Short mmCIF file of C-alpha atoms in Angstrom, two decimals:
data_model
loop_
_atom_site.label_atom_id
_atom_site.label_comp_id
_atom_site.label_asym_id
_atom_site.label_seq_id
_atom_site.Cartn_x
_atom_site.Cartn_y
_atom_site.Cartn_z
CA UNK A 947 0.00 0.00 0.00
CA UNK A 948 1.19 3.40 -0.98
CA UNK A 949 -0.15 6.72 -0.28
CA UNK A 950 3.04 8.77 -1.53
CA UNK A 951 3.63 10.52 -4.26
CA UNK A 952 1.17 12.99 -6.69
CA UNK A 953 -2.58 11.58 -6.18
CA UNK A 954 -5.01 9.71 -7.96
CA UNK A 955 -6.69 11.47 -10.22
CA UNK A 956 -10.27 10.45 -12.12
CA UNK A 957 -12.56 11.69 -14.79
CA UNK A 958 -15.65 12.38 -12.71
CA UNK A 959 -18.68 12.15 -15.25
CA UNK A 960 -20.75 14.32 -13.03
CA UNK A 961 -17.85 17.16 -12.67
CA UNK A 962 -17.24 16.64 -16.49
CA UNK A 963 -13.52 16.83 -15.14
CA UNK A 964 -10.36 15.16 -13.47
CA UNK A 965 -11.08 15.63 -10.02
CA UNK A 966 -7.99 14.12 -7.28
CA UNK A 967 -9.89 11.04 -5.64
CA UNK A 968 -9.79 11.52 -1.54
CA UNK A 969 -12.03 8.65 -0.47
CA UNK A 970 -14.31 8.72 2.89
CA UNK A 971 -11.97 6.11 4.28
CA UNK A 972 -7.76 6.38 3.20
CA UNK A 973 -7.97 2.88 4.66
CA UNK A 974 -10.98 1.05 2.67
CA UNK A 975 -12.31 2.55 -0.42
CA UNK A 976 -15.99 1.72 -1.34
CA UNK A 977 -17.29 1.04 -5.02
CA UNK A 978 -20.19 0.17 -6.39
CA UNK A 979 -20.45 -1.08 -10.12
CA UNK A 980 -23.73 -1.52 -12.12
CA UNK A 981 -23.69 -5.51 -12.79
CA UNK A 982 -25.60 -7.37 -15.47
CA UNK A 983 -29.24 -7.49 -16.28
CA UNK A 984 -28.82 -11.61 -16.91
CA UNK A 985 -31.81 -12.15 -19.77
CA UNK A 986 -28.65 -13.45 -21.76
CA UNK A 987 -24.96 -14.23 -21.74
CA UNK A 988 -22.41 -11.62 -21.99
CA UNK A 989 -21.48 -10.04 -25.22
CA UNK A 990 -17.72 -8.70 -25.04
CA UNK A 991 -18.79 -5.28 -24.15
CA UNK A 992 -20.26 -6.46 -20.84
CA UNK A 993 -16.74 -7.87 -20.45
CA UNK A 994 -14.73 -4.91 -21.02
CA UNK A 995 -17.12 -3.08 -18.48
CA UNK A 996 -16.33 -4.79 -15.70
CA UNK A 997 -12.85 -5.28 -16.56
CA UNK A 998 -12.05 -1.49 -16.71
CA UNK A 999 -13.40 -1.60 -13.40
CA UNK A 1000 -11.30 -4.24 -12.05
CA UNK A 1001 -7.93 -2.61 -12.78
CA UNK A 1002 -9.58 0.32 -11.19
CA UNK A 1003 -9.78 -1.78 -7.94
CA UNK A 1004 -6.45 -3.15 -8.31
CA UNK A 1005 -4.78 0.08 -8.30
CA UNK A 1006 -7.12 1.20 -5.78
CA UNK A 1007 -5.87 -1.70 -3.64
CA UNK A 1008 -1.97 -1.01 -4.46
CA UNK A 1009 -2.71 2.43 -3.16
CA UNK A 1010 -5.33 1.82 -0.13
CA UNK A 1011 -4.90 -1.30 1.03
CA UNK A 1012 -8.50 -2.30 1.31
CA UNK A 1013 -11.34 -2.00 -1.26
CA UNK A 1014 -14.97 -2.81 -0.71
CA UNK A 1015 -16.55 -3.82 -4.53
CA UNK A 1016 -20.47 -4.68 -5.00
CA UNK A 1017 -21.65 -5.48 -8.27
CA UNK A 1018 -24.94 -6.32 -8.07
CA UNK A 1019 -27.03 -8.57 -10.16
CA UNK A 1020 -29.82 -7.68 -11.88
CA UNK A 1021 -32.62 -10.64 -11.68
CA UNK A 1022 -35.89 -9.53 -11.61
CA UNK A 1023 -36.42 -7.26 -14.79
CA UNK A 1024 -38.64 -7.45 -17.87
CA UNK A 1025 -36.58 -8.26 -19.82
CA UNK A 1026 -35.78 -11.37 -17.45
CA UNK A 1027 -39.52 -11.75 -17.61
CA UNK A 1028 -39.73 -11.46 -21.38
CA UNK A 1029 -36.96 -14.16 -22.39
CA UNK A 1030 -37.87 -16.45 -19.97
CA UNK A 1031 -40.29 -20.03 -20.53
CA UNK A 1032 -42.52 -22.61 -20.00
CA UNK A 1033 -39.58 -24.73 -19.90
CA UNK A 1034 -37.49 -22.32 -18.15
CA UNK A 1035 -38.92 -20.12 -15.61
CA UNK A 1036 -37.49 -16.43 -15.23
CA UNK A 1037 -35.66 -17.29 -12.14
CA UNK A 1038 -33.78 -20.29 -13.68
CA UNK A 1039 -33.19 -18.43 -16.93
CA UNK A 1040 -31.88 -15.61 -14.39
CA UNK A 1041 -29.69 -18.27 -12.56
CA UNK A 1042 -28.36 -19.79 -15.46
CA UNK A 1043 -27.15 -16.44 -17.30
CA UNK A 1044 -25.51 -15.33 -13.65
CA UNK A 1045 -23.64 -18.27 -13.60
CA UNK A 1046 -22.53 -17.66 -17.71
CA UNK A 1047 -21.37 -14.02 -16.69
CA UNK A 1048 -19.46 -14.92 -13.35
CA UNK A 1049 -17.54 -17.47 -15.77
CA UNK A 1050 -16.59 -15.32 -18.31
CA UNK A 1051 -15.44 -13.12 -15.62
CA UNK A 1052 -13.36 -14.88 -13.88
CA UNK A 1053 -11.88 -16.29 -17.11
CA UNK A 1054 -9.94 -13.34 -18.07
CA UNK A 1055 -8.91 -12.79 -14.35
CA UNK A 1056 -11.77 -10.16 -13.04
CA UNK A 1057 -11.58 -10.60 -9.37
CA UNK A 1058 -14.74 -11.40 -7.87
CA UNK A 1059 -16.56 -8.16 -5.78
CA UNK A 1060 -16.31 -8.20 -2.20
CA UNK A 1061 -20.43 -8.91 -2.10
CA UNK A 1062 -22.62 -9.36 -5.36
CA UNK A 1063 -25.88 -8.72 -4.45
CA UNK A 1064 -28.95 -9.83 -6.11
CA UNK A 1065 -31.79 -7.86 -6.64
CA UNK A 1066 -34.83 -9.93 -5.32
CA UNK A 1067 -32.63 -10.42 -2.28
CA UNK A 1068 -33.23 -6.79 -1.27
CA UNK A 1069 -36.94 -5.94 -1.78
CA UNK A 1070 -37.88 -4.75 1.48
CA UNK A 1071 -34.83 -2.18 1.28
CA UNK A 1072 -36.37 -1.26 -2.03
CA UNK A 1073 -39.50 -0.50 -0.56
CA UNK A 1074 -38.37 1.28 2.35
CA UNK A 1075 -36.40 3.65 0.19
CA UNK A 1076 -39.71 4.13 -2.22
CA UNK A 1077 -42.12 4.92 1.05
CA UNK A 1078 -39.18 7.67 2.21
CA UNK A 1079 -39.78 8.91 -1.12
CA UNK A 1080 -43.43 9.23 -0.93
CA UNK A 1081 -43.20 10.83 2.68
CA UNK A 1082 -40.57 13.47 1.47
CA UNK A 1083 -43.07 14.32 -1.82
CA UNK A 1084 -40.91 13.03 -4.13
CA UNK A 1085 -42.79 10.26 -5.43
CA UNK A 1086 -46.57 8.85 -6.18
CA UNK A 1087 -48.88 6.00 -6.19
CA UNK A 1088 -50.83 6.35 -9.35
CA UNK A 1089 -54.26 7.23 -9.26
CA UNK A 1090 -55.27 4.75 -12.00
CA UNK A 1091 -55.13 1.34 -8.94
CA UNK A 1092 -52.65 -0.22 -11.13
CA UNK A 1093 -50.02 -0.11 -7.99
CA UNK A 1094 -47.50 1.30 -9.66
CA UNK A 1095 -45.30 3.87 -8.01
CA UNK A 1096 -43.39 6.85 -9.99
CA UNK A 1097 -40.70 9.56 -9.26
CA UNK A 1098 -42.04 12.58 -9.07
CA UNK A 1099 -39.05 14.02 -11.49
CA UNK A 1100 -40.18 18.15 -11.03
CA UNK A 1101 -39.66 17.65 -7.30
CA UNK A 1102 -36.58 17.28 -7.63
CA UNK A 1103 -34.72 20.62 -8.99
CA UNK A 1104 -31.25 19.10 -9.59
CA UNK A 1105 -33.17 16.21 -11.84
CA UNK A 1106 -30.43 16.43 -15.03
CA UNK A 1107 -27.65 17.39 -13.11
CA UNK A 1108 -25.48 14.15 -14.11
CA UNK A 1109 -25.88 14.63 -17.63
CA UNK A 1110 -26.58 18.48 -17.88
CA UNK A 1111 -30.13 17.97 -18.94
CA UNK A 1112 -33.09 20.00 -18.79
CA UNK A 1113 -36.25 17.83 -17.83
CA UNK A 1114 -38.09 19.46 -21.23
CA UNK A 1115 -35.59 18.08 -23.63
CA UNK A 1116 -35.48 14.66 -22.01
CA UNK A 1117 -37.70 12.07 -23.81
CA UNK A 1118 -40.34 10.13 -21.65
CA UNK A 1119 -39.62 7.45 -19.66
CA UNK A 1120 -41.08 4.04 -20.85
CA UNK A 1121 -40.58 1.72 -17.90
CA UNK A 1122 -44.29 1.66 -17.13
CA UNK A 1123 -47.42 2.23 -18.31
CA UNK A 1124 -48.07 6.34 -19.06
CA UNK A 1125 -51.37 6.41 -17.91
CA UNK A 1126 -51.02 7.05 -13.99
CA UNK A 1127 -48.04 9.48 -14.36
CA UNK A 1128 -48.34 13.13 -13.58
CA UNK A 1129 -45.27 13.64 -16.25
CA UNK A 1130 -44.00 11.86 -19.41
CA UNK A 1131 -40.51 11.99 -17.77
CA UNK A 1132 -41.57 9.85 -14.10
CA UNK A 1133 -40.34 7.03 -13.84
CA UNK A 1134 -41.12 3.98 -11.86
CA UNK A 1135 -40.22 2.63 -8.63
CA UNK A 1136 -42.68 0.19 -8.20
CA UNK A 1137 -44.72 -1.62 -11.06
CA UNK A 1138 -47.88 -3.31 -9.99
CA UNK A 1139 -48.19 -7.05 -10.65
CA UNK A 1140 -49.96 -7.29 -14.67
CA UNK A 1141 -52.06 -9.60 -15.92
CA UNK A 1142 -50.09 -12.21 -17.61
CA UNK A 1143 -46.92 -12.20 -16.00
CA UNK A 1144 -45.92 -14.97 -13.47
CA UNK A 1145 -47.21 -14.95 -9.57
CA UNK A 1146 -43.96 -15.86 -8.20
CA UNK A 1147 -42.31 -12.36 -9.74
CA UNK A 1148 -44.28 -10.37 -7.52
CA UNK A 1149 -44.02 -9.13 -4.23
CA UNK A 1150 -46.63 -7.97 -1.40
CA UNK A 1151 -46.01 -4.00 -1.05
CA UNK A 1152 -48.14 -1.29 0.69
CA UNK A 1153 -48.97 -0.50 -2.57
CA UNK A 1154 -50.27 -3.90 -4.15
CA UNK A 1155 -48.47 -6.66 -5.44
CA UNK A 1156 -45.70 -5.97 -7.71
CA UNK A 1157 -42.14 -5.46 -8.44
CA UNK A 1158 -39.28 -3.06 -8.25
CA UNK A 1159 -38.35 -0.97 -11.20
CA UNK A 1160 -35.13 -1.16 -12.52
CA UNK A 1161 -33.41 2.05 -11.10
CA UNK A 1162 -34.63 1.39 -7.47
CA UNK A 1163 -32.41 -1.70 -7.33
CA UNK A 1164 -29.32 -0.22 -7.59
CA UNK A 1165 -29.92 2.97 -4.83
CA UNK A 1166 -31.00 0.31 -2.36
CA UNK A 1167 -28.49 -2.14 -2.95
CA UNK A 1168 -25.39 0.60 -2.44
CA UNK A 1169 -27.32 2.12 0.65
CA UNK A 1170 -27.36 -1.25 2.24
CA UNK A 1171 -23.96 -2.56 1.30
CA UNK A 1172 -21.63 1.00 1.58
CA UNK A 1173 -23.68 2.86 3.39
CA UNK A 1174 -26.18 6.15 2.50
CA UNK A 1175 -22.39 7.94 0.92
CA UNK A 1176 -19.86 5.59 -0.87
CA UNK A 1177 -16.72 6.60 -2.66
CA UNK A 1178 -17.20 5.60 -6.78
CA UNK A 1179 -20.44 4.49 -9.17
CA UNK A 1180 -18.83 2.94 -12.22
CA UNK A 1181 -20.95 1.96 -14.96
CA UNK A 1182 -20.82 1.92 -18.78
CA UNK A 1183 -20.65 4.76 -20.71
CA UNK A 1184 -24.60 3.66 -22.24
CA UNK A 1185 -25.77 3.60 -18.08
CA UNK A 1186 -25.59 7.64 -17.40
CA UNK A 1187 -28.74 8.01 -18.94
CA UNK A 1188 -31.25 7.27 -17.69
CA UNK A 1189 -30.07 4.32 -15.10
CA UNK A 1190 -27.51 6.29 -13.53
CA UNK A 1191 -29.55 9.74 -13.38
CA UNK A 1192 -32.29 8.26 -11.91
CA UNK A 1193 -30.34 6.67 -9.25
CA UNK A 1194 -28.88 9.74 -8.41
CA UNK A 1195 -32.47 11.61 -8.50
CA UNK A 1196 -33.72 9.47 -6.48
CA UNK A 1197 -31.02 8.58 -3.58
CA UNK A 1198 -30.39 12.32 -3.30
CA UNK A 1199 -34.37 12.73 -2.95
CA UNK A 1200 -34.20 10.71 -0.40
CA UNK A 1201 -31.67 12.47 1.21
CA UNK A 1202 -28.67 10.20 0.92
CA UNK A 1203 -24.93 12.02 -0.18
CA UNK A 1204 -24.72 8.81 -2.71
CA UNK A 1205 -21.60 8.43 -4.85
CA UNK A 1206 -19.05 11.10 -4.50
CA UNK A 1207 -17.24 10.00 -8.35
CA UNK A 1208 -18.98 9.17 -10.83
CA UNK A 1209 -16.84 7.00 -13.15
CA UNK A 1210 -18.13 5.92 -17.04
CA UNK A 1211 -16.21 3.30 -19.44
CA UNK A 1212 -16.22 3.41 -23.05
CA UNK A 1213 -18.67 0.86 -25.12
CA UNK A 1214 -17.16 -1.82 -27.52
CA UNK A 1215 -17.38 -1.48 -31.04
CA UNK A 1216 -16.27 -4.24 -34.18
CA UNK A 1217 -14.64 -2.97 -37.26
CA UNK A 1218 -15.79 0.28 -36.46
CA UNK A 1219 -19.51 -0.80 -35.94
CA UNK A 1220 -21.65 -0.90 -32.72
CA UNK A 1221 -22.56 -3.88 -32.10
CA UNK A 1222 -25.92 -5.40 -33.11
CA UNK A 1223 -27.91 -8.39 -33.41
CA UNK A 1224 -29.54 -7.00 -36.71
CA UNK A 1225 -25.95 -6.57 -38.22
CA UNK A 1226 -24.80 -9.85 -37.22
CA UNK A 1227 -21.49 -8.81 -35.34
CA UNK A 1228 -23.21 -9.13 -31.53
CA UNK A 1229 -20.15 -10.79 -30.07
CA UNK A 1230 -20.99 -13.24 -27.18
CA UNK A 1231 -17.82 -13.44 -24.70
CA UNK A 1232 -18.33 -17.40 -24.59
CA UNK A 1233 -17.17 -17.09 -28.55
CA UNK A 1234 -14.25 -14.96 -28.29
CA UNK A 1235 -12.76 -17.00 -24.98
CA UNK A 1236 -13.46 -20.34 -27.54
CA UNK A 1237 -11.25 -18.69 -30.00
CA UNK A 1238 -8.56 -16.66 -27.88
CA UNK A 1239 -6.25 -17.37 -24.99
CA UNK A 1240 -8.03 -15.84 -21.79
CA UNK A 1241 -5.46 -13.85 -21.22
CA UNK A 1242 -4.55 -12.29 -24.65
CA UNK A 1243 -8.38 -11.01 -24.44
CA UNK A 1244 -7.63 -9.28 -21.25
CA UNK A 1245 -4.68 -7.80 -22.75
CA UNK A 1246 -7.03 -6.58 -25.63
CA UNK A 1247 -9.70 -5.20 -24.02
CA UNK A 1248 -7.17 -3.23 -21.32
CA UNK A 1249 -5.02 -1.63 -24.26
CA UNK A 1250 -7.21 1.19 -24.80
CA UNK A 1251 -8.24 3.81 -22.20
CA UNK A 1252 -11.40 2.47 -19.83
CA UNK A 1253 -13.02 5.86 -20.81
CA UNK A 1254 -12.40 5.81 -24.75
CA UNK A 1255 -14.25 3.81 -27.26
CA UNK A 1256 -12.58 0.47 -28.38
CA UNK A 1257 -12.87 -1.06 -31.61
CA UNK A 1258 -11.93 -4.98 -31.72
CA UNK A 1259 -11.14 -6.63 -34.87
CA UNK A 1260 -8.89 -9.69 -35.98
CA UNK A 1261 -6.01 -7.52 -35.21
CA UNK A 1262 -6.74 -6.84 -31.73
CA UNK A 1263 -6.42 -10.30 -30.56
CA UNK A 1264 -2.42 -10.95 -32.80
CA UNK A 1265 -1.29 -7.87 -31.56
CA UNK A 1266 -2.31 -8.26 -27.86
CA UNK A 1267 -1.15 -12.12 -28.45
CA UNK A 1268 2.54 -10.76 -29.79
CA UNK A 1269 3.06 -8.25 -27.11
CA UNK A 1270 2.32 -10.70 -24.94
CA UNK A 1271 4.36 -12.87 -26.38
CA UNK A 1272 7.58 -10.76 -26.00
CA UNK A 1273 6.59 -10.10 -22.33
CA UNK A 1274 6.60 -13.68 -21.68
CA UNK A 1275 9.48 -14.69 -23.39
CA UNK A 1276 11.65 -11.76 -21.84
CA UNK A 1277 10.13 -12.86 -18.10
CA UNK A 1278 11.16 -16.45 -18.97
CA UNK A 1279 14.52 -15.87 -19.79
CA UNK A 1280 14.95 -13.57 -17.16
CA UNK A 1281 13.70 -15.52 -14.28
CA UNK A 1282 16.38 -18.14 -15.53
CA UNK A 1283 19.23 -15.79 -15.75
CA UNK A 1284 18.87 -13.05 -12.99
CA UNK A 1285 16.16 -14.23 -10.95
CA UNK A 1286 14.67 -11.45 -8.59
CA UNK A 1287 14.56 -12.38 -4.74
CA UNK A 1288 11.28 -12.60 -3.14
CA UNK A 1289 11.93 -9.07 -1.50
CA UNK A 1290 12.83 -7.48 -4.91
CA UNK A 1291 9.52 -9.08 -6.51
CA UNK A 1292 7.88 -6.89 -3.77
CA UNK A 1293 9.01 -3.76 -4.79
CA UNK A 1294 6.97 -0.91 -6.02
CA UNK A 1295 6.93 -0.39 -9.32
CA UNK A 1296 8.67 2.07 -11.91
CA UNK A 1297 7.96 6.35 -10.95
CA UNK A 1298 6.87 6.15 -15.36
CA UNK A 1299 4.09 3.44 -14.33
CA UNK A 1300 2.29 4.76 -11.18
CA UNK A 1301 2.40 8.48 -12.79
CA UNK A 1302 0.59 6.79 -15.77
CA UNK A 1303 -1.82 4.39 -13.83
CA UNK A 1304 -2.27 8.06 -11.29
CA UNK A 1305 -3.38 10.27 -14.40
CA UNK A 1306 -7.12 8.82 -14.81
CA UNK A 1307 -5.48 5.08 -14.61
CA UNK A 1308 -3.88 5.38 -17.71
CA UNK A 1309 -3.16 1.42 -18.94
CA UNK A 1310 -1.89 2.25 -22.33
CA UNK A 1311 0.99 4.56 -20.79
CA UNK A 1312 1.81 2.03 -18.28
CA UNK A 1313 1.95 -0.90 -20.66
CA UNK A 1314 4.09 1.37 -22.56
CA UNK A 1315 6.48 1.39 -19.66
CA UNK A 1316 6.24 -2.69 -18.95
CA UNK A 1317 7.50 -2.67 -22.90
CA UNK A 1318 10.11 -0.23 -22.05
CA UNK A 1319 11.70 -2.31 -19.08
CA UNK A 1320 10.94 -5.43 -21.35
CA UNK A 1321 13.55 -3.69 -24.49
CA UNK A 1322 15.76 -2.91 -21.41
CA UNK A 1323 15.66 -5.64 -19.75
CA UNK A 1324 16.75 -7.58 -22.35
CA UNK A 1325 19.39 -5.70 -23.74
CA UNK A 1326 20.62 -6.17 -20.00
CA UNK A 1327 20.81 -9.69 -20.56
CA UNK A 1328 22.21 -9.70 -23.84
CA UNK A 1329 25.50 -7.32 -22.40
CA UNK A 1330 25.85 -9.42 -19.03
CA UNK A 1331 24.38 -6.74 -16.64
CA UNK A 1332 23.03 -9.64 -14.30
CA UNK A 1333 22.33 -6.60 -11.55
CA UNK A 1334 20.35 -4.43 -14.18
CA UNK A 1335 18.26 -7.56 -15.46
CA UNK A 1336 17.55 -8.23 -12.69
CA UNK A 1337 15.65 -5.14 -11.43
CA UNK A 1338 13.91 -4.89 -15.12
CA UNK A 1339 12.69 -8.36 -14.35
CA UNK A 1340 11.21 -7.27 -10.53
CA UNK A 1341 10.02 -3.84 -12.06
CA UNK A 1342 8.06 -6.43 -15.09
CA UNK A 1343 7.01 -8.80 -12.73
CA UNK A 1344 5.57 -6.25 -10.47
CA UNK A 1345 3.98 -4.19 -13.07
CA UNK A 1346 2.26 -7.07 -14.43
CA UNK A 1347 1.29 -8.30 -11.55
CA UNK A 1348 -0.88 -5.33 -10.70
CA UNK A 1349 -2.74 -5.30 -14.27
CA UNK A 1350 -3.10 -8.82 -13.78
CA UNK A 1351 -1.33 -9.65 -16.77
CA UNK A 1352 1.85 -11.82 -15.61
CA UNK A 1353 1.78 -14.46 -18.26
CA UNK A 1354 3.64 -16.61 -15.52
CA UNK A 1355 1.42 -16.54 -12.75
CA UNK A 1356 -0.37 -19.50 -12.24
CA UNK A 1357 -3.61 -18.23 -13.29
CA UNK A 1358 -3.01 -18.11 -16.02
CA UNK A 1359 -0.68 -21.37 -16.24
CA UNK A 1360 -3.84 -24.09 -14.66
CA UNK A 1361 -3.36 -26.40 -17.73
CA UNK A 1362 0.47 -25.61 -18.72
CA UNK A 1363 -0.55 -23.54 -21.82
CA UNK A 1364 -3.19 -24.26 -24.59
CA UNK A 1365 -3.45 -27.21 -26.34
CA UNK A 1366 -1.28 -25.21 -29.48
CA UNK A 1367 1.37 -24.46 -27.06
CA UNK A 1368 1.88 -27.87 -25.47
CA UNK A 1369 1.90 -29.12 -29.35
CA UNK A 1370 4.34 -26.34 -30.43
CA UNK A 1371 6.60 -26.90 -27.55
CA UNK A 1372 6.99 -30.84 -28.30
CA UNK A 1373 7.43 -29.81 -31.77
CA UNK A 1374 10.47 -27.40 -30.71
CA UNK A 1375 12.31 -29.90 -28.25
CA UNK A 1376 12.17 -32.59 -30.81
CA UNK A 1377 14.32 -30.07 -33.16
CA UNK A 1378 16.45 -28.97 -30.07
CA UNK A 1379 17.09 -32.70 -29.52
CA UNK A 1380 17.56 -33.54 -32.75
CA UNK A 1381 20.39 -30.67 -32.73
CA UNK A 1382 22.10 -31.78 -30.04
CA UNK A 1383 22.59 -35.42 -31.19
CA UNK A 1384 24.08 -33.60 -34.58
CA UNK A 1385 26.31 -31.29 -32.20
CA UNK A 1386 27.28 -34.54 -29.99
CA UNK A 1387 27.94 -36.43 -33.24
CA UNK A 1388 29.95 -33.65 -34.37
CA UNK A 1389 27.64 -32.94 -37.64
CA UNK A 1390 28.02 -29.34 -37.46
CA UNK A 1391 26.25 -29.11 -40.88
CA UNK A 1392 22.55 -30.73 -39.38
CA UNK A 1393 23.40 -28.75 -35.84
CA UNK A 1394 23.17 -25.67 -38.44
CA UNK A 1395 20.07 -26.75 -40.51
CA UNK A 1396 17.99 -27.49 -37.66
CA UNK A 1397 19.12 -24.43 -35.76
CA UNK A 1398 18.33 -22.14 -39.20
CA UNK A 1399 15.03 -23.93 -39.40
CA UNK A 1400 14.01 -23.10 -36.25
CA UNK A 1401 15.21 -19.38 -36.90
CA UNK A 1402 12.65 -19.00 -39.72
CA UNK A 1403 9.69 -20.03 -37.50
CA UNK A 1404 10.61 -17.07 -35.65
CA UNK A 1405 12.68 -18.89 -32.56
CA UNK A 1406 15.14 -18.36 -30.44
CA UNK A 1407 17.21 -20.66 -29.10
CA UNK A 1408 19.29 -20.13 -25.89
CA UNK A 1409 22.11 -22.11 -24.88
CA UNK A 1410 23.11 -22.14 -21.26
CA UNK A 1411 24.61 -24.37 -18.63
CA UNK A 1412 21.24 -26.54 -18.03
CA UNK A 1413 20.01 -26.74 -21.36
CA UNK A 1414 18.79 -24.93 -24.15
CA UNK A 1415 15.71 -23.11 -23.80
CA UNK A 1416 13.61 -21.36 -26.67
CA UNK A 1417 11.37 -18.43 -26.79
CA UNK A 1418 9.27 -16.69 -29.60
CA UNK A 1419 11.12 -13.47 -31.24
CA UNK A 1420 9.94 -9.95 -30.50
#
């Protein structure tokens, strides 16, 4: 933990600015992050959205010590409602796409929140927060009997104030039926149970049987979790309006300080297009971890800035895959020739990487300094500077480590490599064998063939003391 040095600073979407972050609590940093709505599996935007905000934590946690994540889940919804069946009720549908995110998560190495709430799990704080809304005059049963409770949104001046809007140019809300609103704009806390939809998705309220509304979920779920005030809301980019001003509108209402940063990632899009299932390029996450290396699409999706827009195409994944290639092989080598000591693997990091990850946690900038030490590091090892390897190797190792990106940490080792690795490795120490018999046998002209032949592929072979090893150039 280090609180040293300049501070963190973050682009606060409310602010429209960098503001320096100075938490509640130096010693445990609170965060709450808008989870999945699970009708479906994850596309790779859902993906990138949570991992922006898990190198957020990790920093968080290199600087405080202690961070407190909830990501809630969103399982009571319509569109829950809408996509689920006979066959499979909403719950089970709701179950079984929970269980389809938390794997792709923790596939590419997003740490799991500290609690991840679900939304019918919290009902009664739901309701308690809509009747302190109703006794403070900032919300309304509708007249109509339907049981359906709105947000009064002229009651509440600063209504707008996340995304500068004026209630007049805003476009009405269509989370619930029109007719018992006072204004196009309300929106619902509370829908009353309709005919058609399932008994068990309903709830017993003082208002009639029915269910939260979407935007409710999230205000109760941070109150009861971090507390009325909480350090950082993340969210994508797409959630400001109108998830994330209506949770604002109506915590505030209700008299609760709320988040104190608001903090936005960029959406996804492929070859330049948004995606969408009427285009045909609505990438599910299940189908890009089937055809990439977990950890190469972690390196993707983290080499553009959380806040910008990132385009993916079949160049993403070889690029990520090659500098992670030359990270790897430069660790390898360098673990073999000037290993670090445990106390030097516990250092803290290159000035160039926390002024990058400090400055609105700028990832490309600090993966530009683990390629740095990596082009030092091994021009270290190439001139005999054991001592000067051996720090680029800590300083790699460390840097890595934070981003979650150490291509030898066991993570990311379980199986020993893919199945293309394991067959490209038997492929290479069959040819390194095959050399040494030549060299043994004195055929200096086979030694040479094999070793050129392995050259073109793009290999390096290293001879040392216990062996030859071999590593992929770059």
């Amino acid at each position: 933990m280090t609180l040293d040095g300049p501070p963190l600073r973050l682009y606060d979407t409310r602010a429209q600015e960098l503001r320096t972050f100075v938490p509640l609590d130096p010693s445990n940093v609170t965060m709450y992050v808008c989870g999945p709505t699970v009708q479906s599996g994850p596309h790779i935007g859902h993906v990138r959205a949570a991992l922006s905000f898990d190198l957020l934590r990790r920093w968080l946690e290199h600087r405080h010590g202690r961070v407190t994540v909830v990501r809630n889940v969103t399982d009571i919804d319509d569109k829950v409602l809408d996509n689920a069946t006979e066959a499979e009720p909403w719950w089970a549908l709701a179950y079984r796409m929970e269980q389809e995110f938390t794997a792709a998560y923790a596939a590419v190495g997003i740490l799991p929140p500290t609690y991840e709430p679900r939304a019918t799990a919290s009902i009664p704080q739901m309701q308690e927060l809509i009747a302190r809304l109703i006794e403070r005059g900032h919300a309304y049963p509708a007249a109509d009997g339907s049981g359906d409770v709105y947000f009064d949104v002229r009651s509440w001046p600063s209504y707008g104030a996340l995304t500068r809007q004026s209630v007049d140019a805003m476009e009405a809300a269509e989370d619930a039926d029109p007719r018992g609103k006072r204004a196009p704009q309300d929106f619902a806390l509370w829908k009353g149970a309709k005919p058609g939809e399932p008994g068990d998705a309903t709830w017993a309220s003082p208002w009639g049987q029915g269910r939260p509304g979407w935007h409710i979920e999230c205000s109760a779920m941070a109150r009861r979790y971090l507390g009325a005030e909480f350090d950082i809301h993340g969210g994508g980019l797409d959630l400001r309006f109108p998830h994330h001003e209506n949770e604002l509108a109506q915590s505030s209402a209700a008299g609760d300080g709320f988040a104190r940063y608001w903090v936005h990632n960029g959406l996804v899009t492929l070859d330049g297009q948004k995606m969408s299932k009427s285009l045909g390029n609505f990438t599910f996450a299940a189908d890009v971890l089937a055809a990439h290396d977990p950890l190469v699409v972690r390196y993707a999706l983290a080499a553009a800035h959380y806040r910008s827009s990132l385009d993916l195409s079949e160049s993403s994944w070889t690029e990520a895959e090659s500098a992670l290639g030359r990270i790897r092989s430069f660790l390898e080598r360098g673990v073999r020739q000037a290993p670090p000591s445990d106390a030097e693997r516990e250092g803290d990091g290159p000035a160039a990487f926390h002024e990058a990850m400090d400055d609105d946690l700028g990832v490309p900038r600090a993966l530009a300094v683990i390629h740095e030490h990596v082009r030092e590091g091994n021009t270290h090892l190439d001139a005999g500077r054991i001592d000067q390897a051996r720090q680029s190797v800590s300083d790699v190792l460390w840097m890595t480590r934070v981003l979650g990106i150490d291509p030898l940490a066991p993570e990311w080792n379980v199986n020993g490599g893919s199945a293309a690795d394991t067959a490209l490795d038997a492929l290479v120490q069959t040819m390194i064998t095959q050399r040494a018999q030549a060299r043994a046998e004195k055929d200096w002209g086979a030694a040479d063939r094999i070793r050129d032949a392995i050259a073109a592929a793009g290999i390096t072979l290293e001879d040392t003391p216990d062996g030859t090893h071999w590593s992929i150039d770059g």
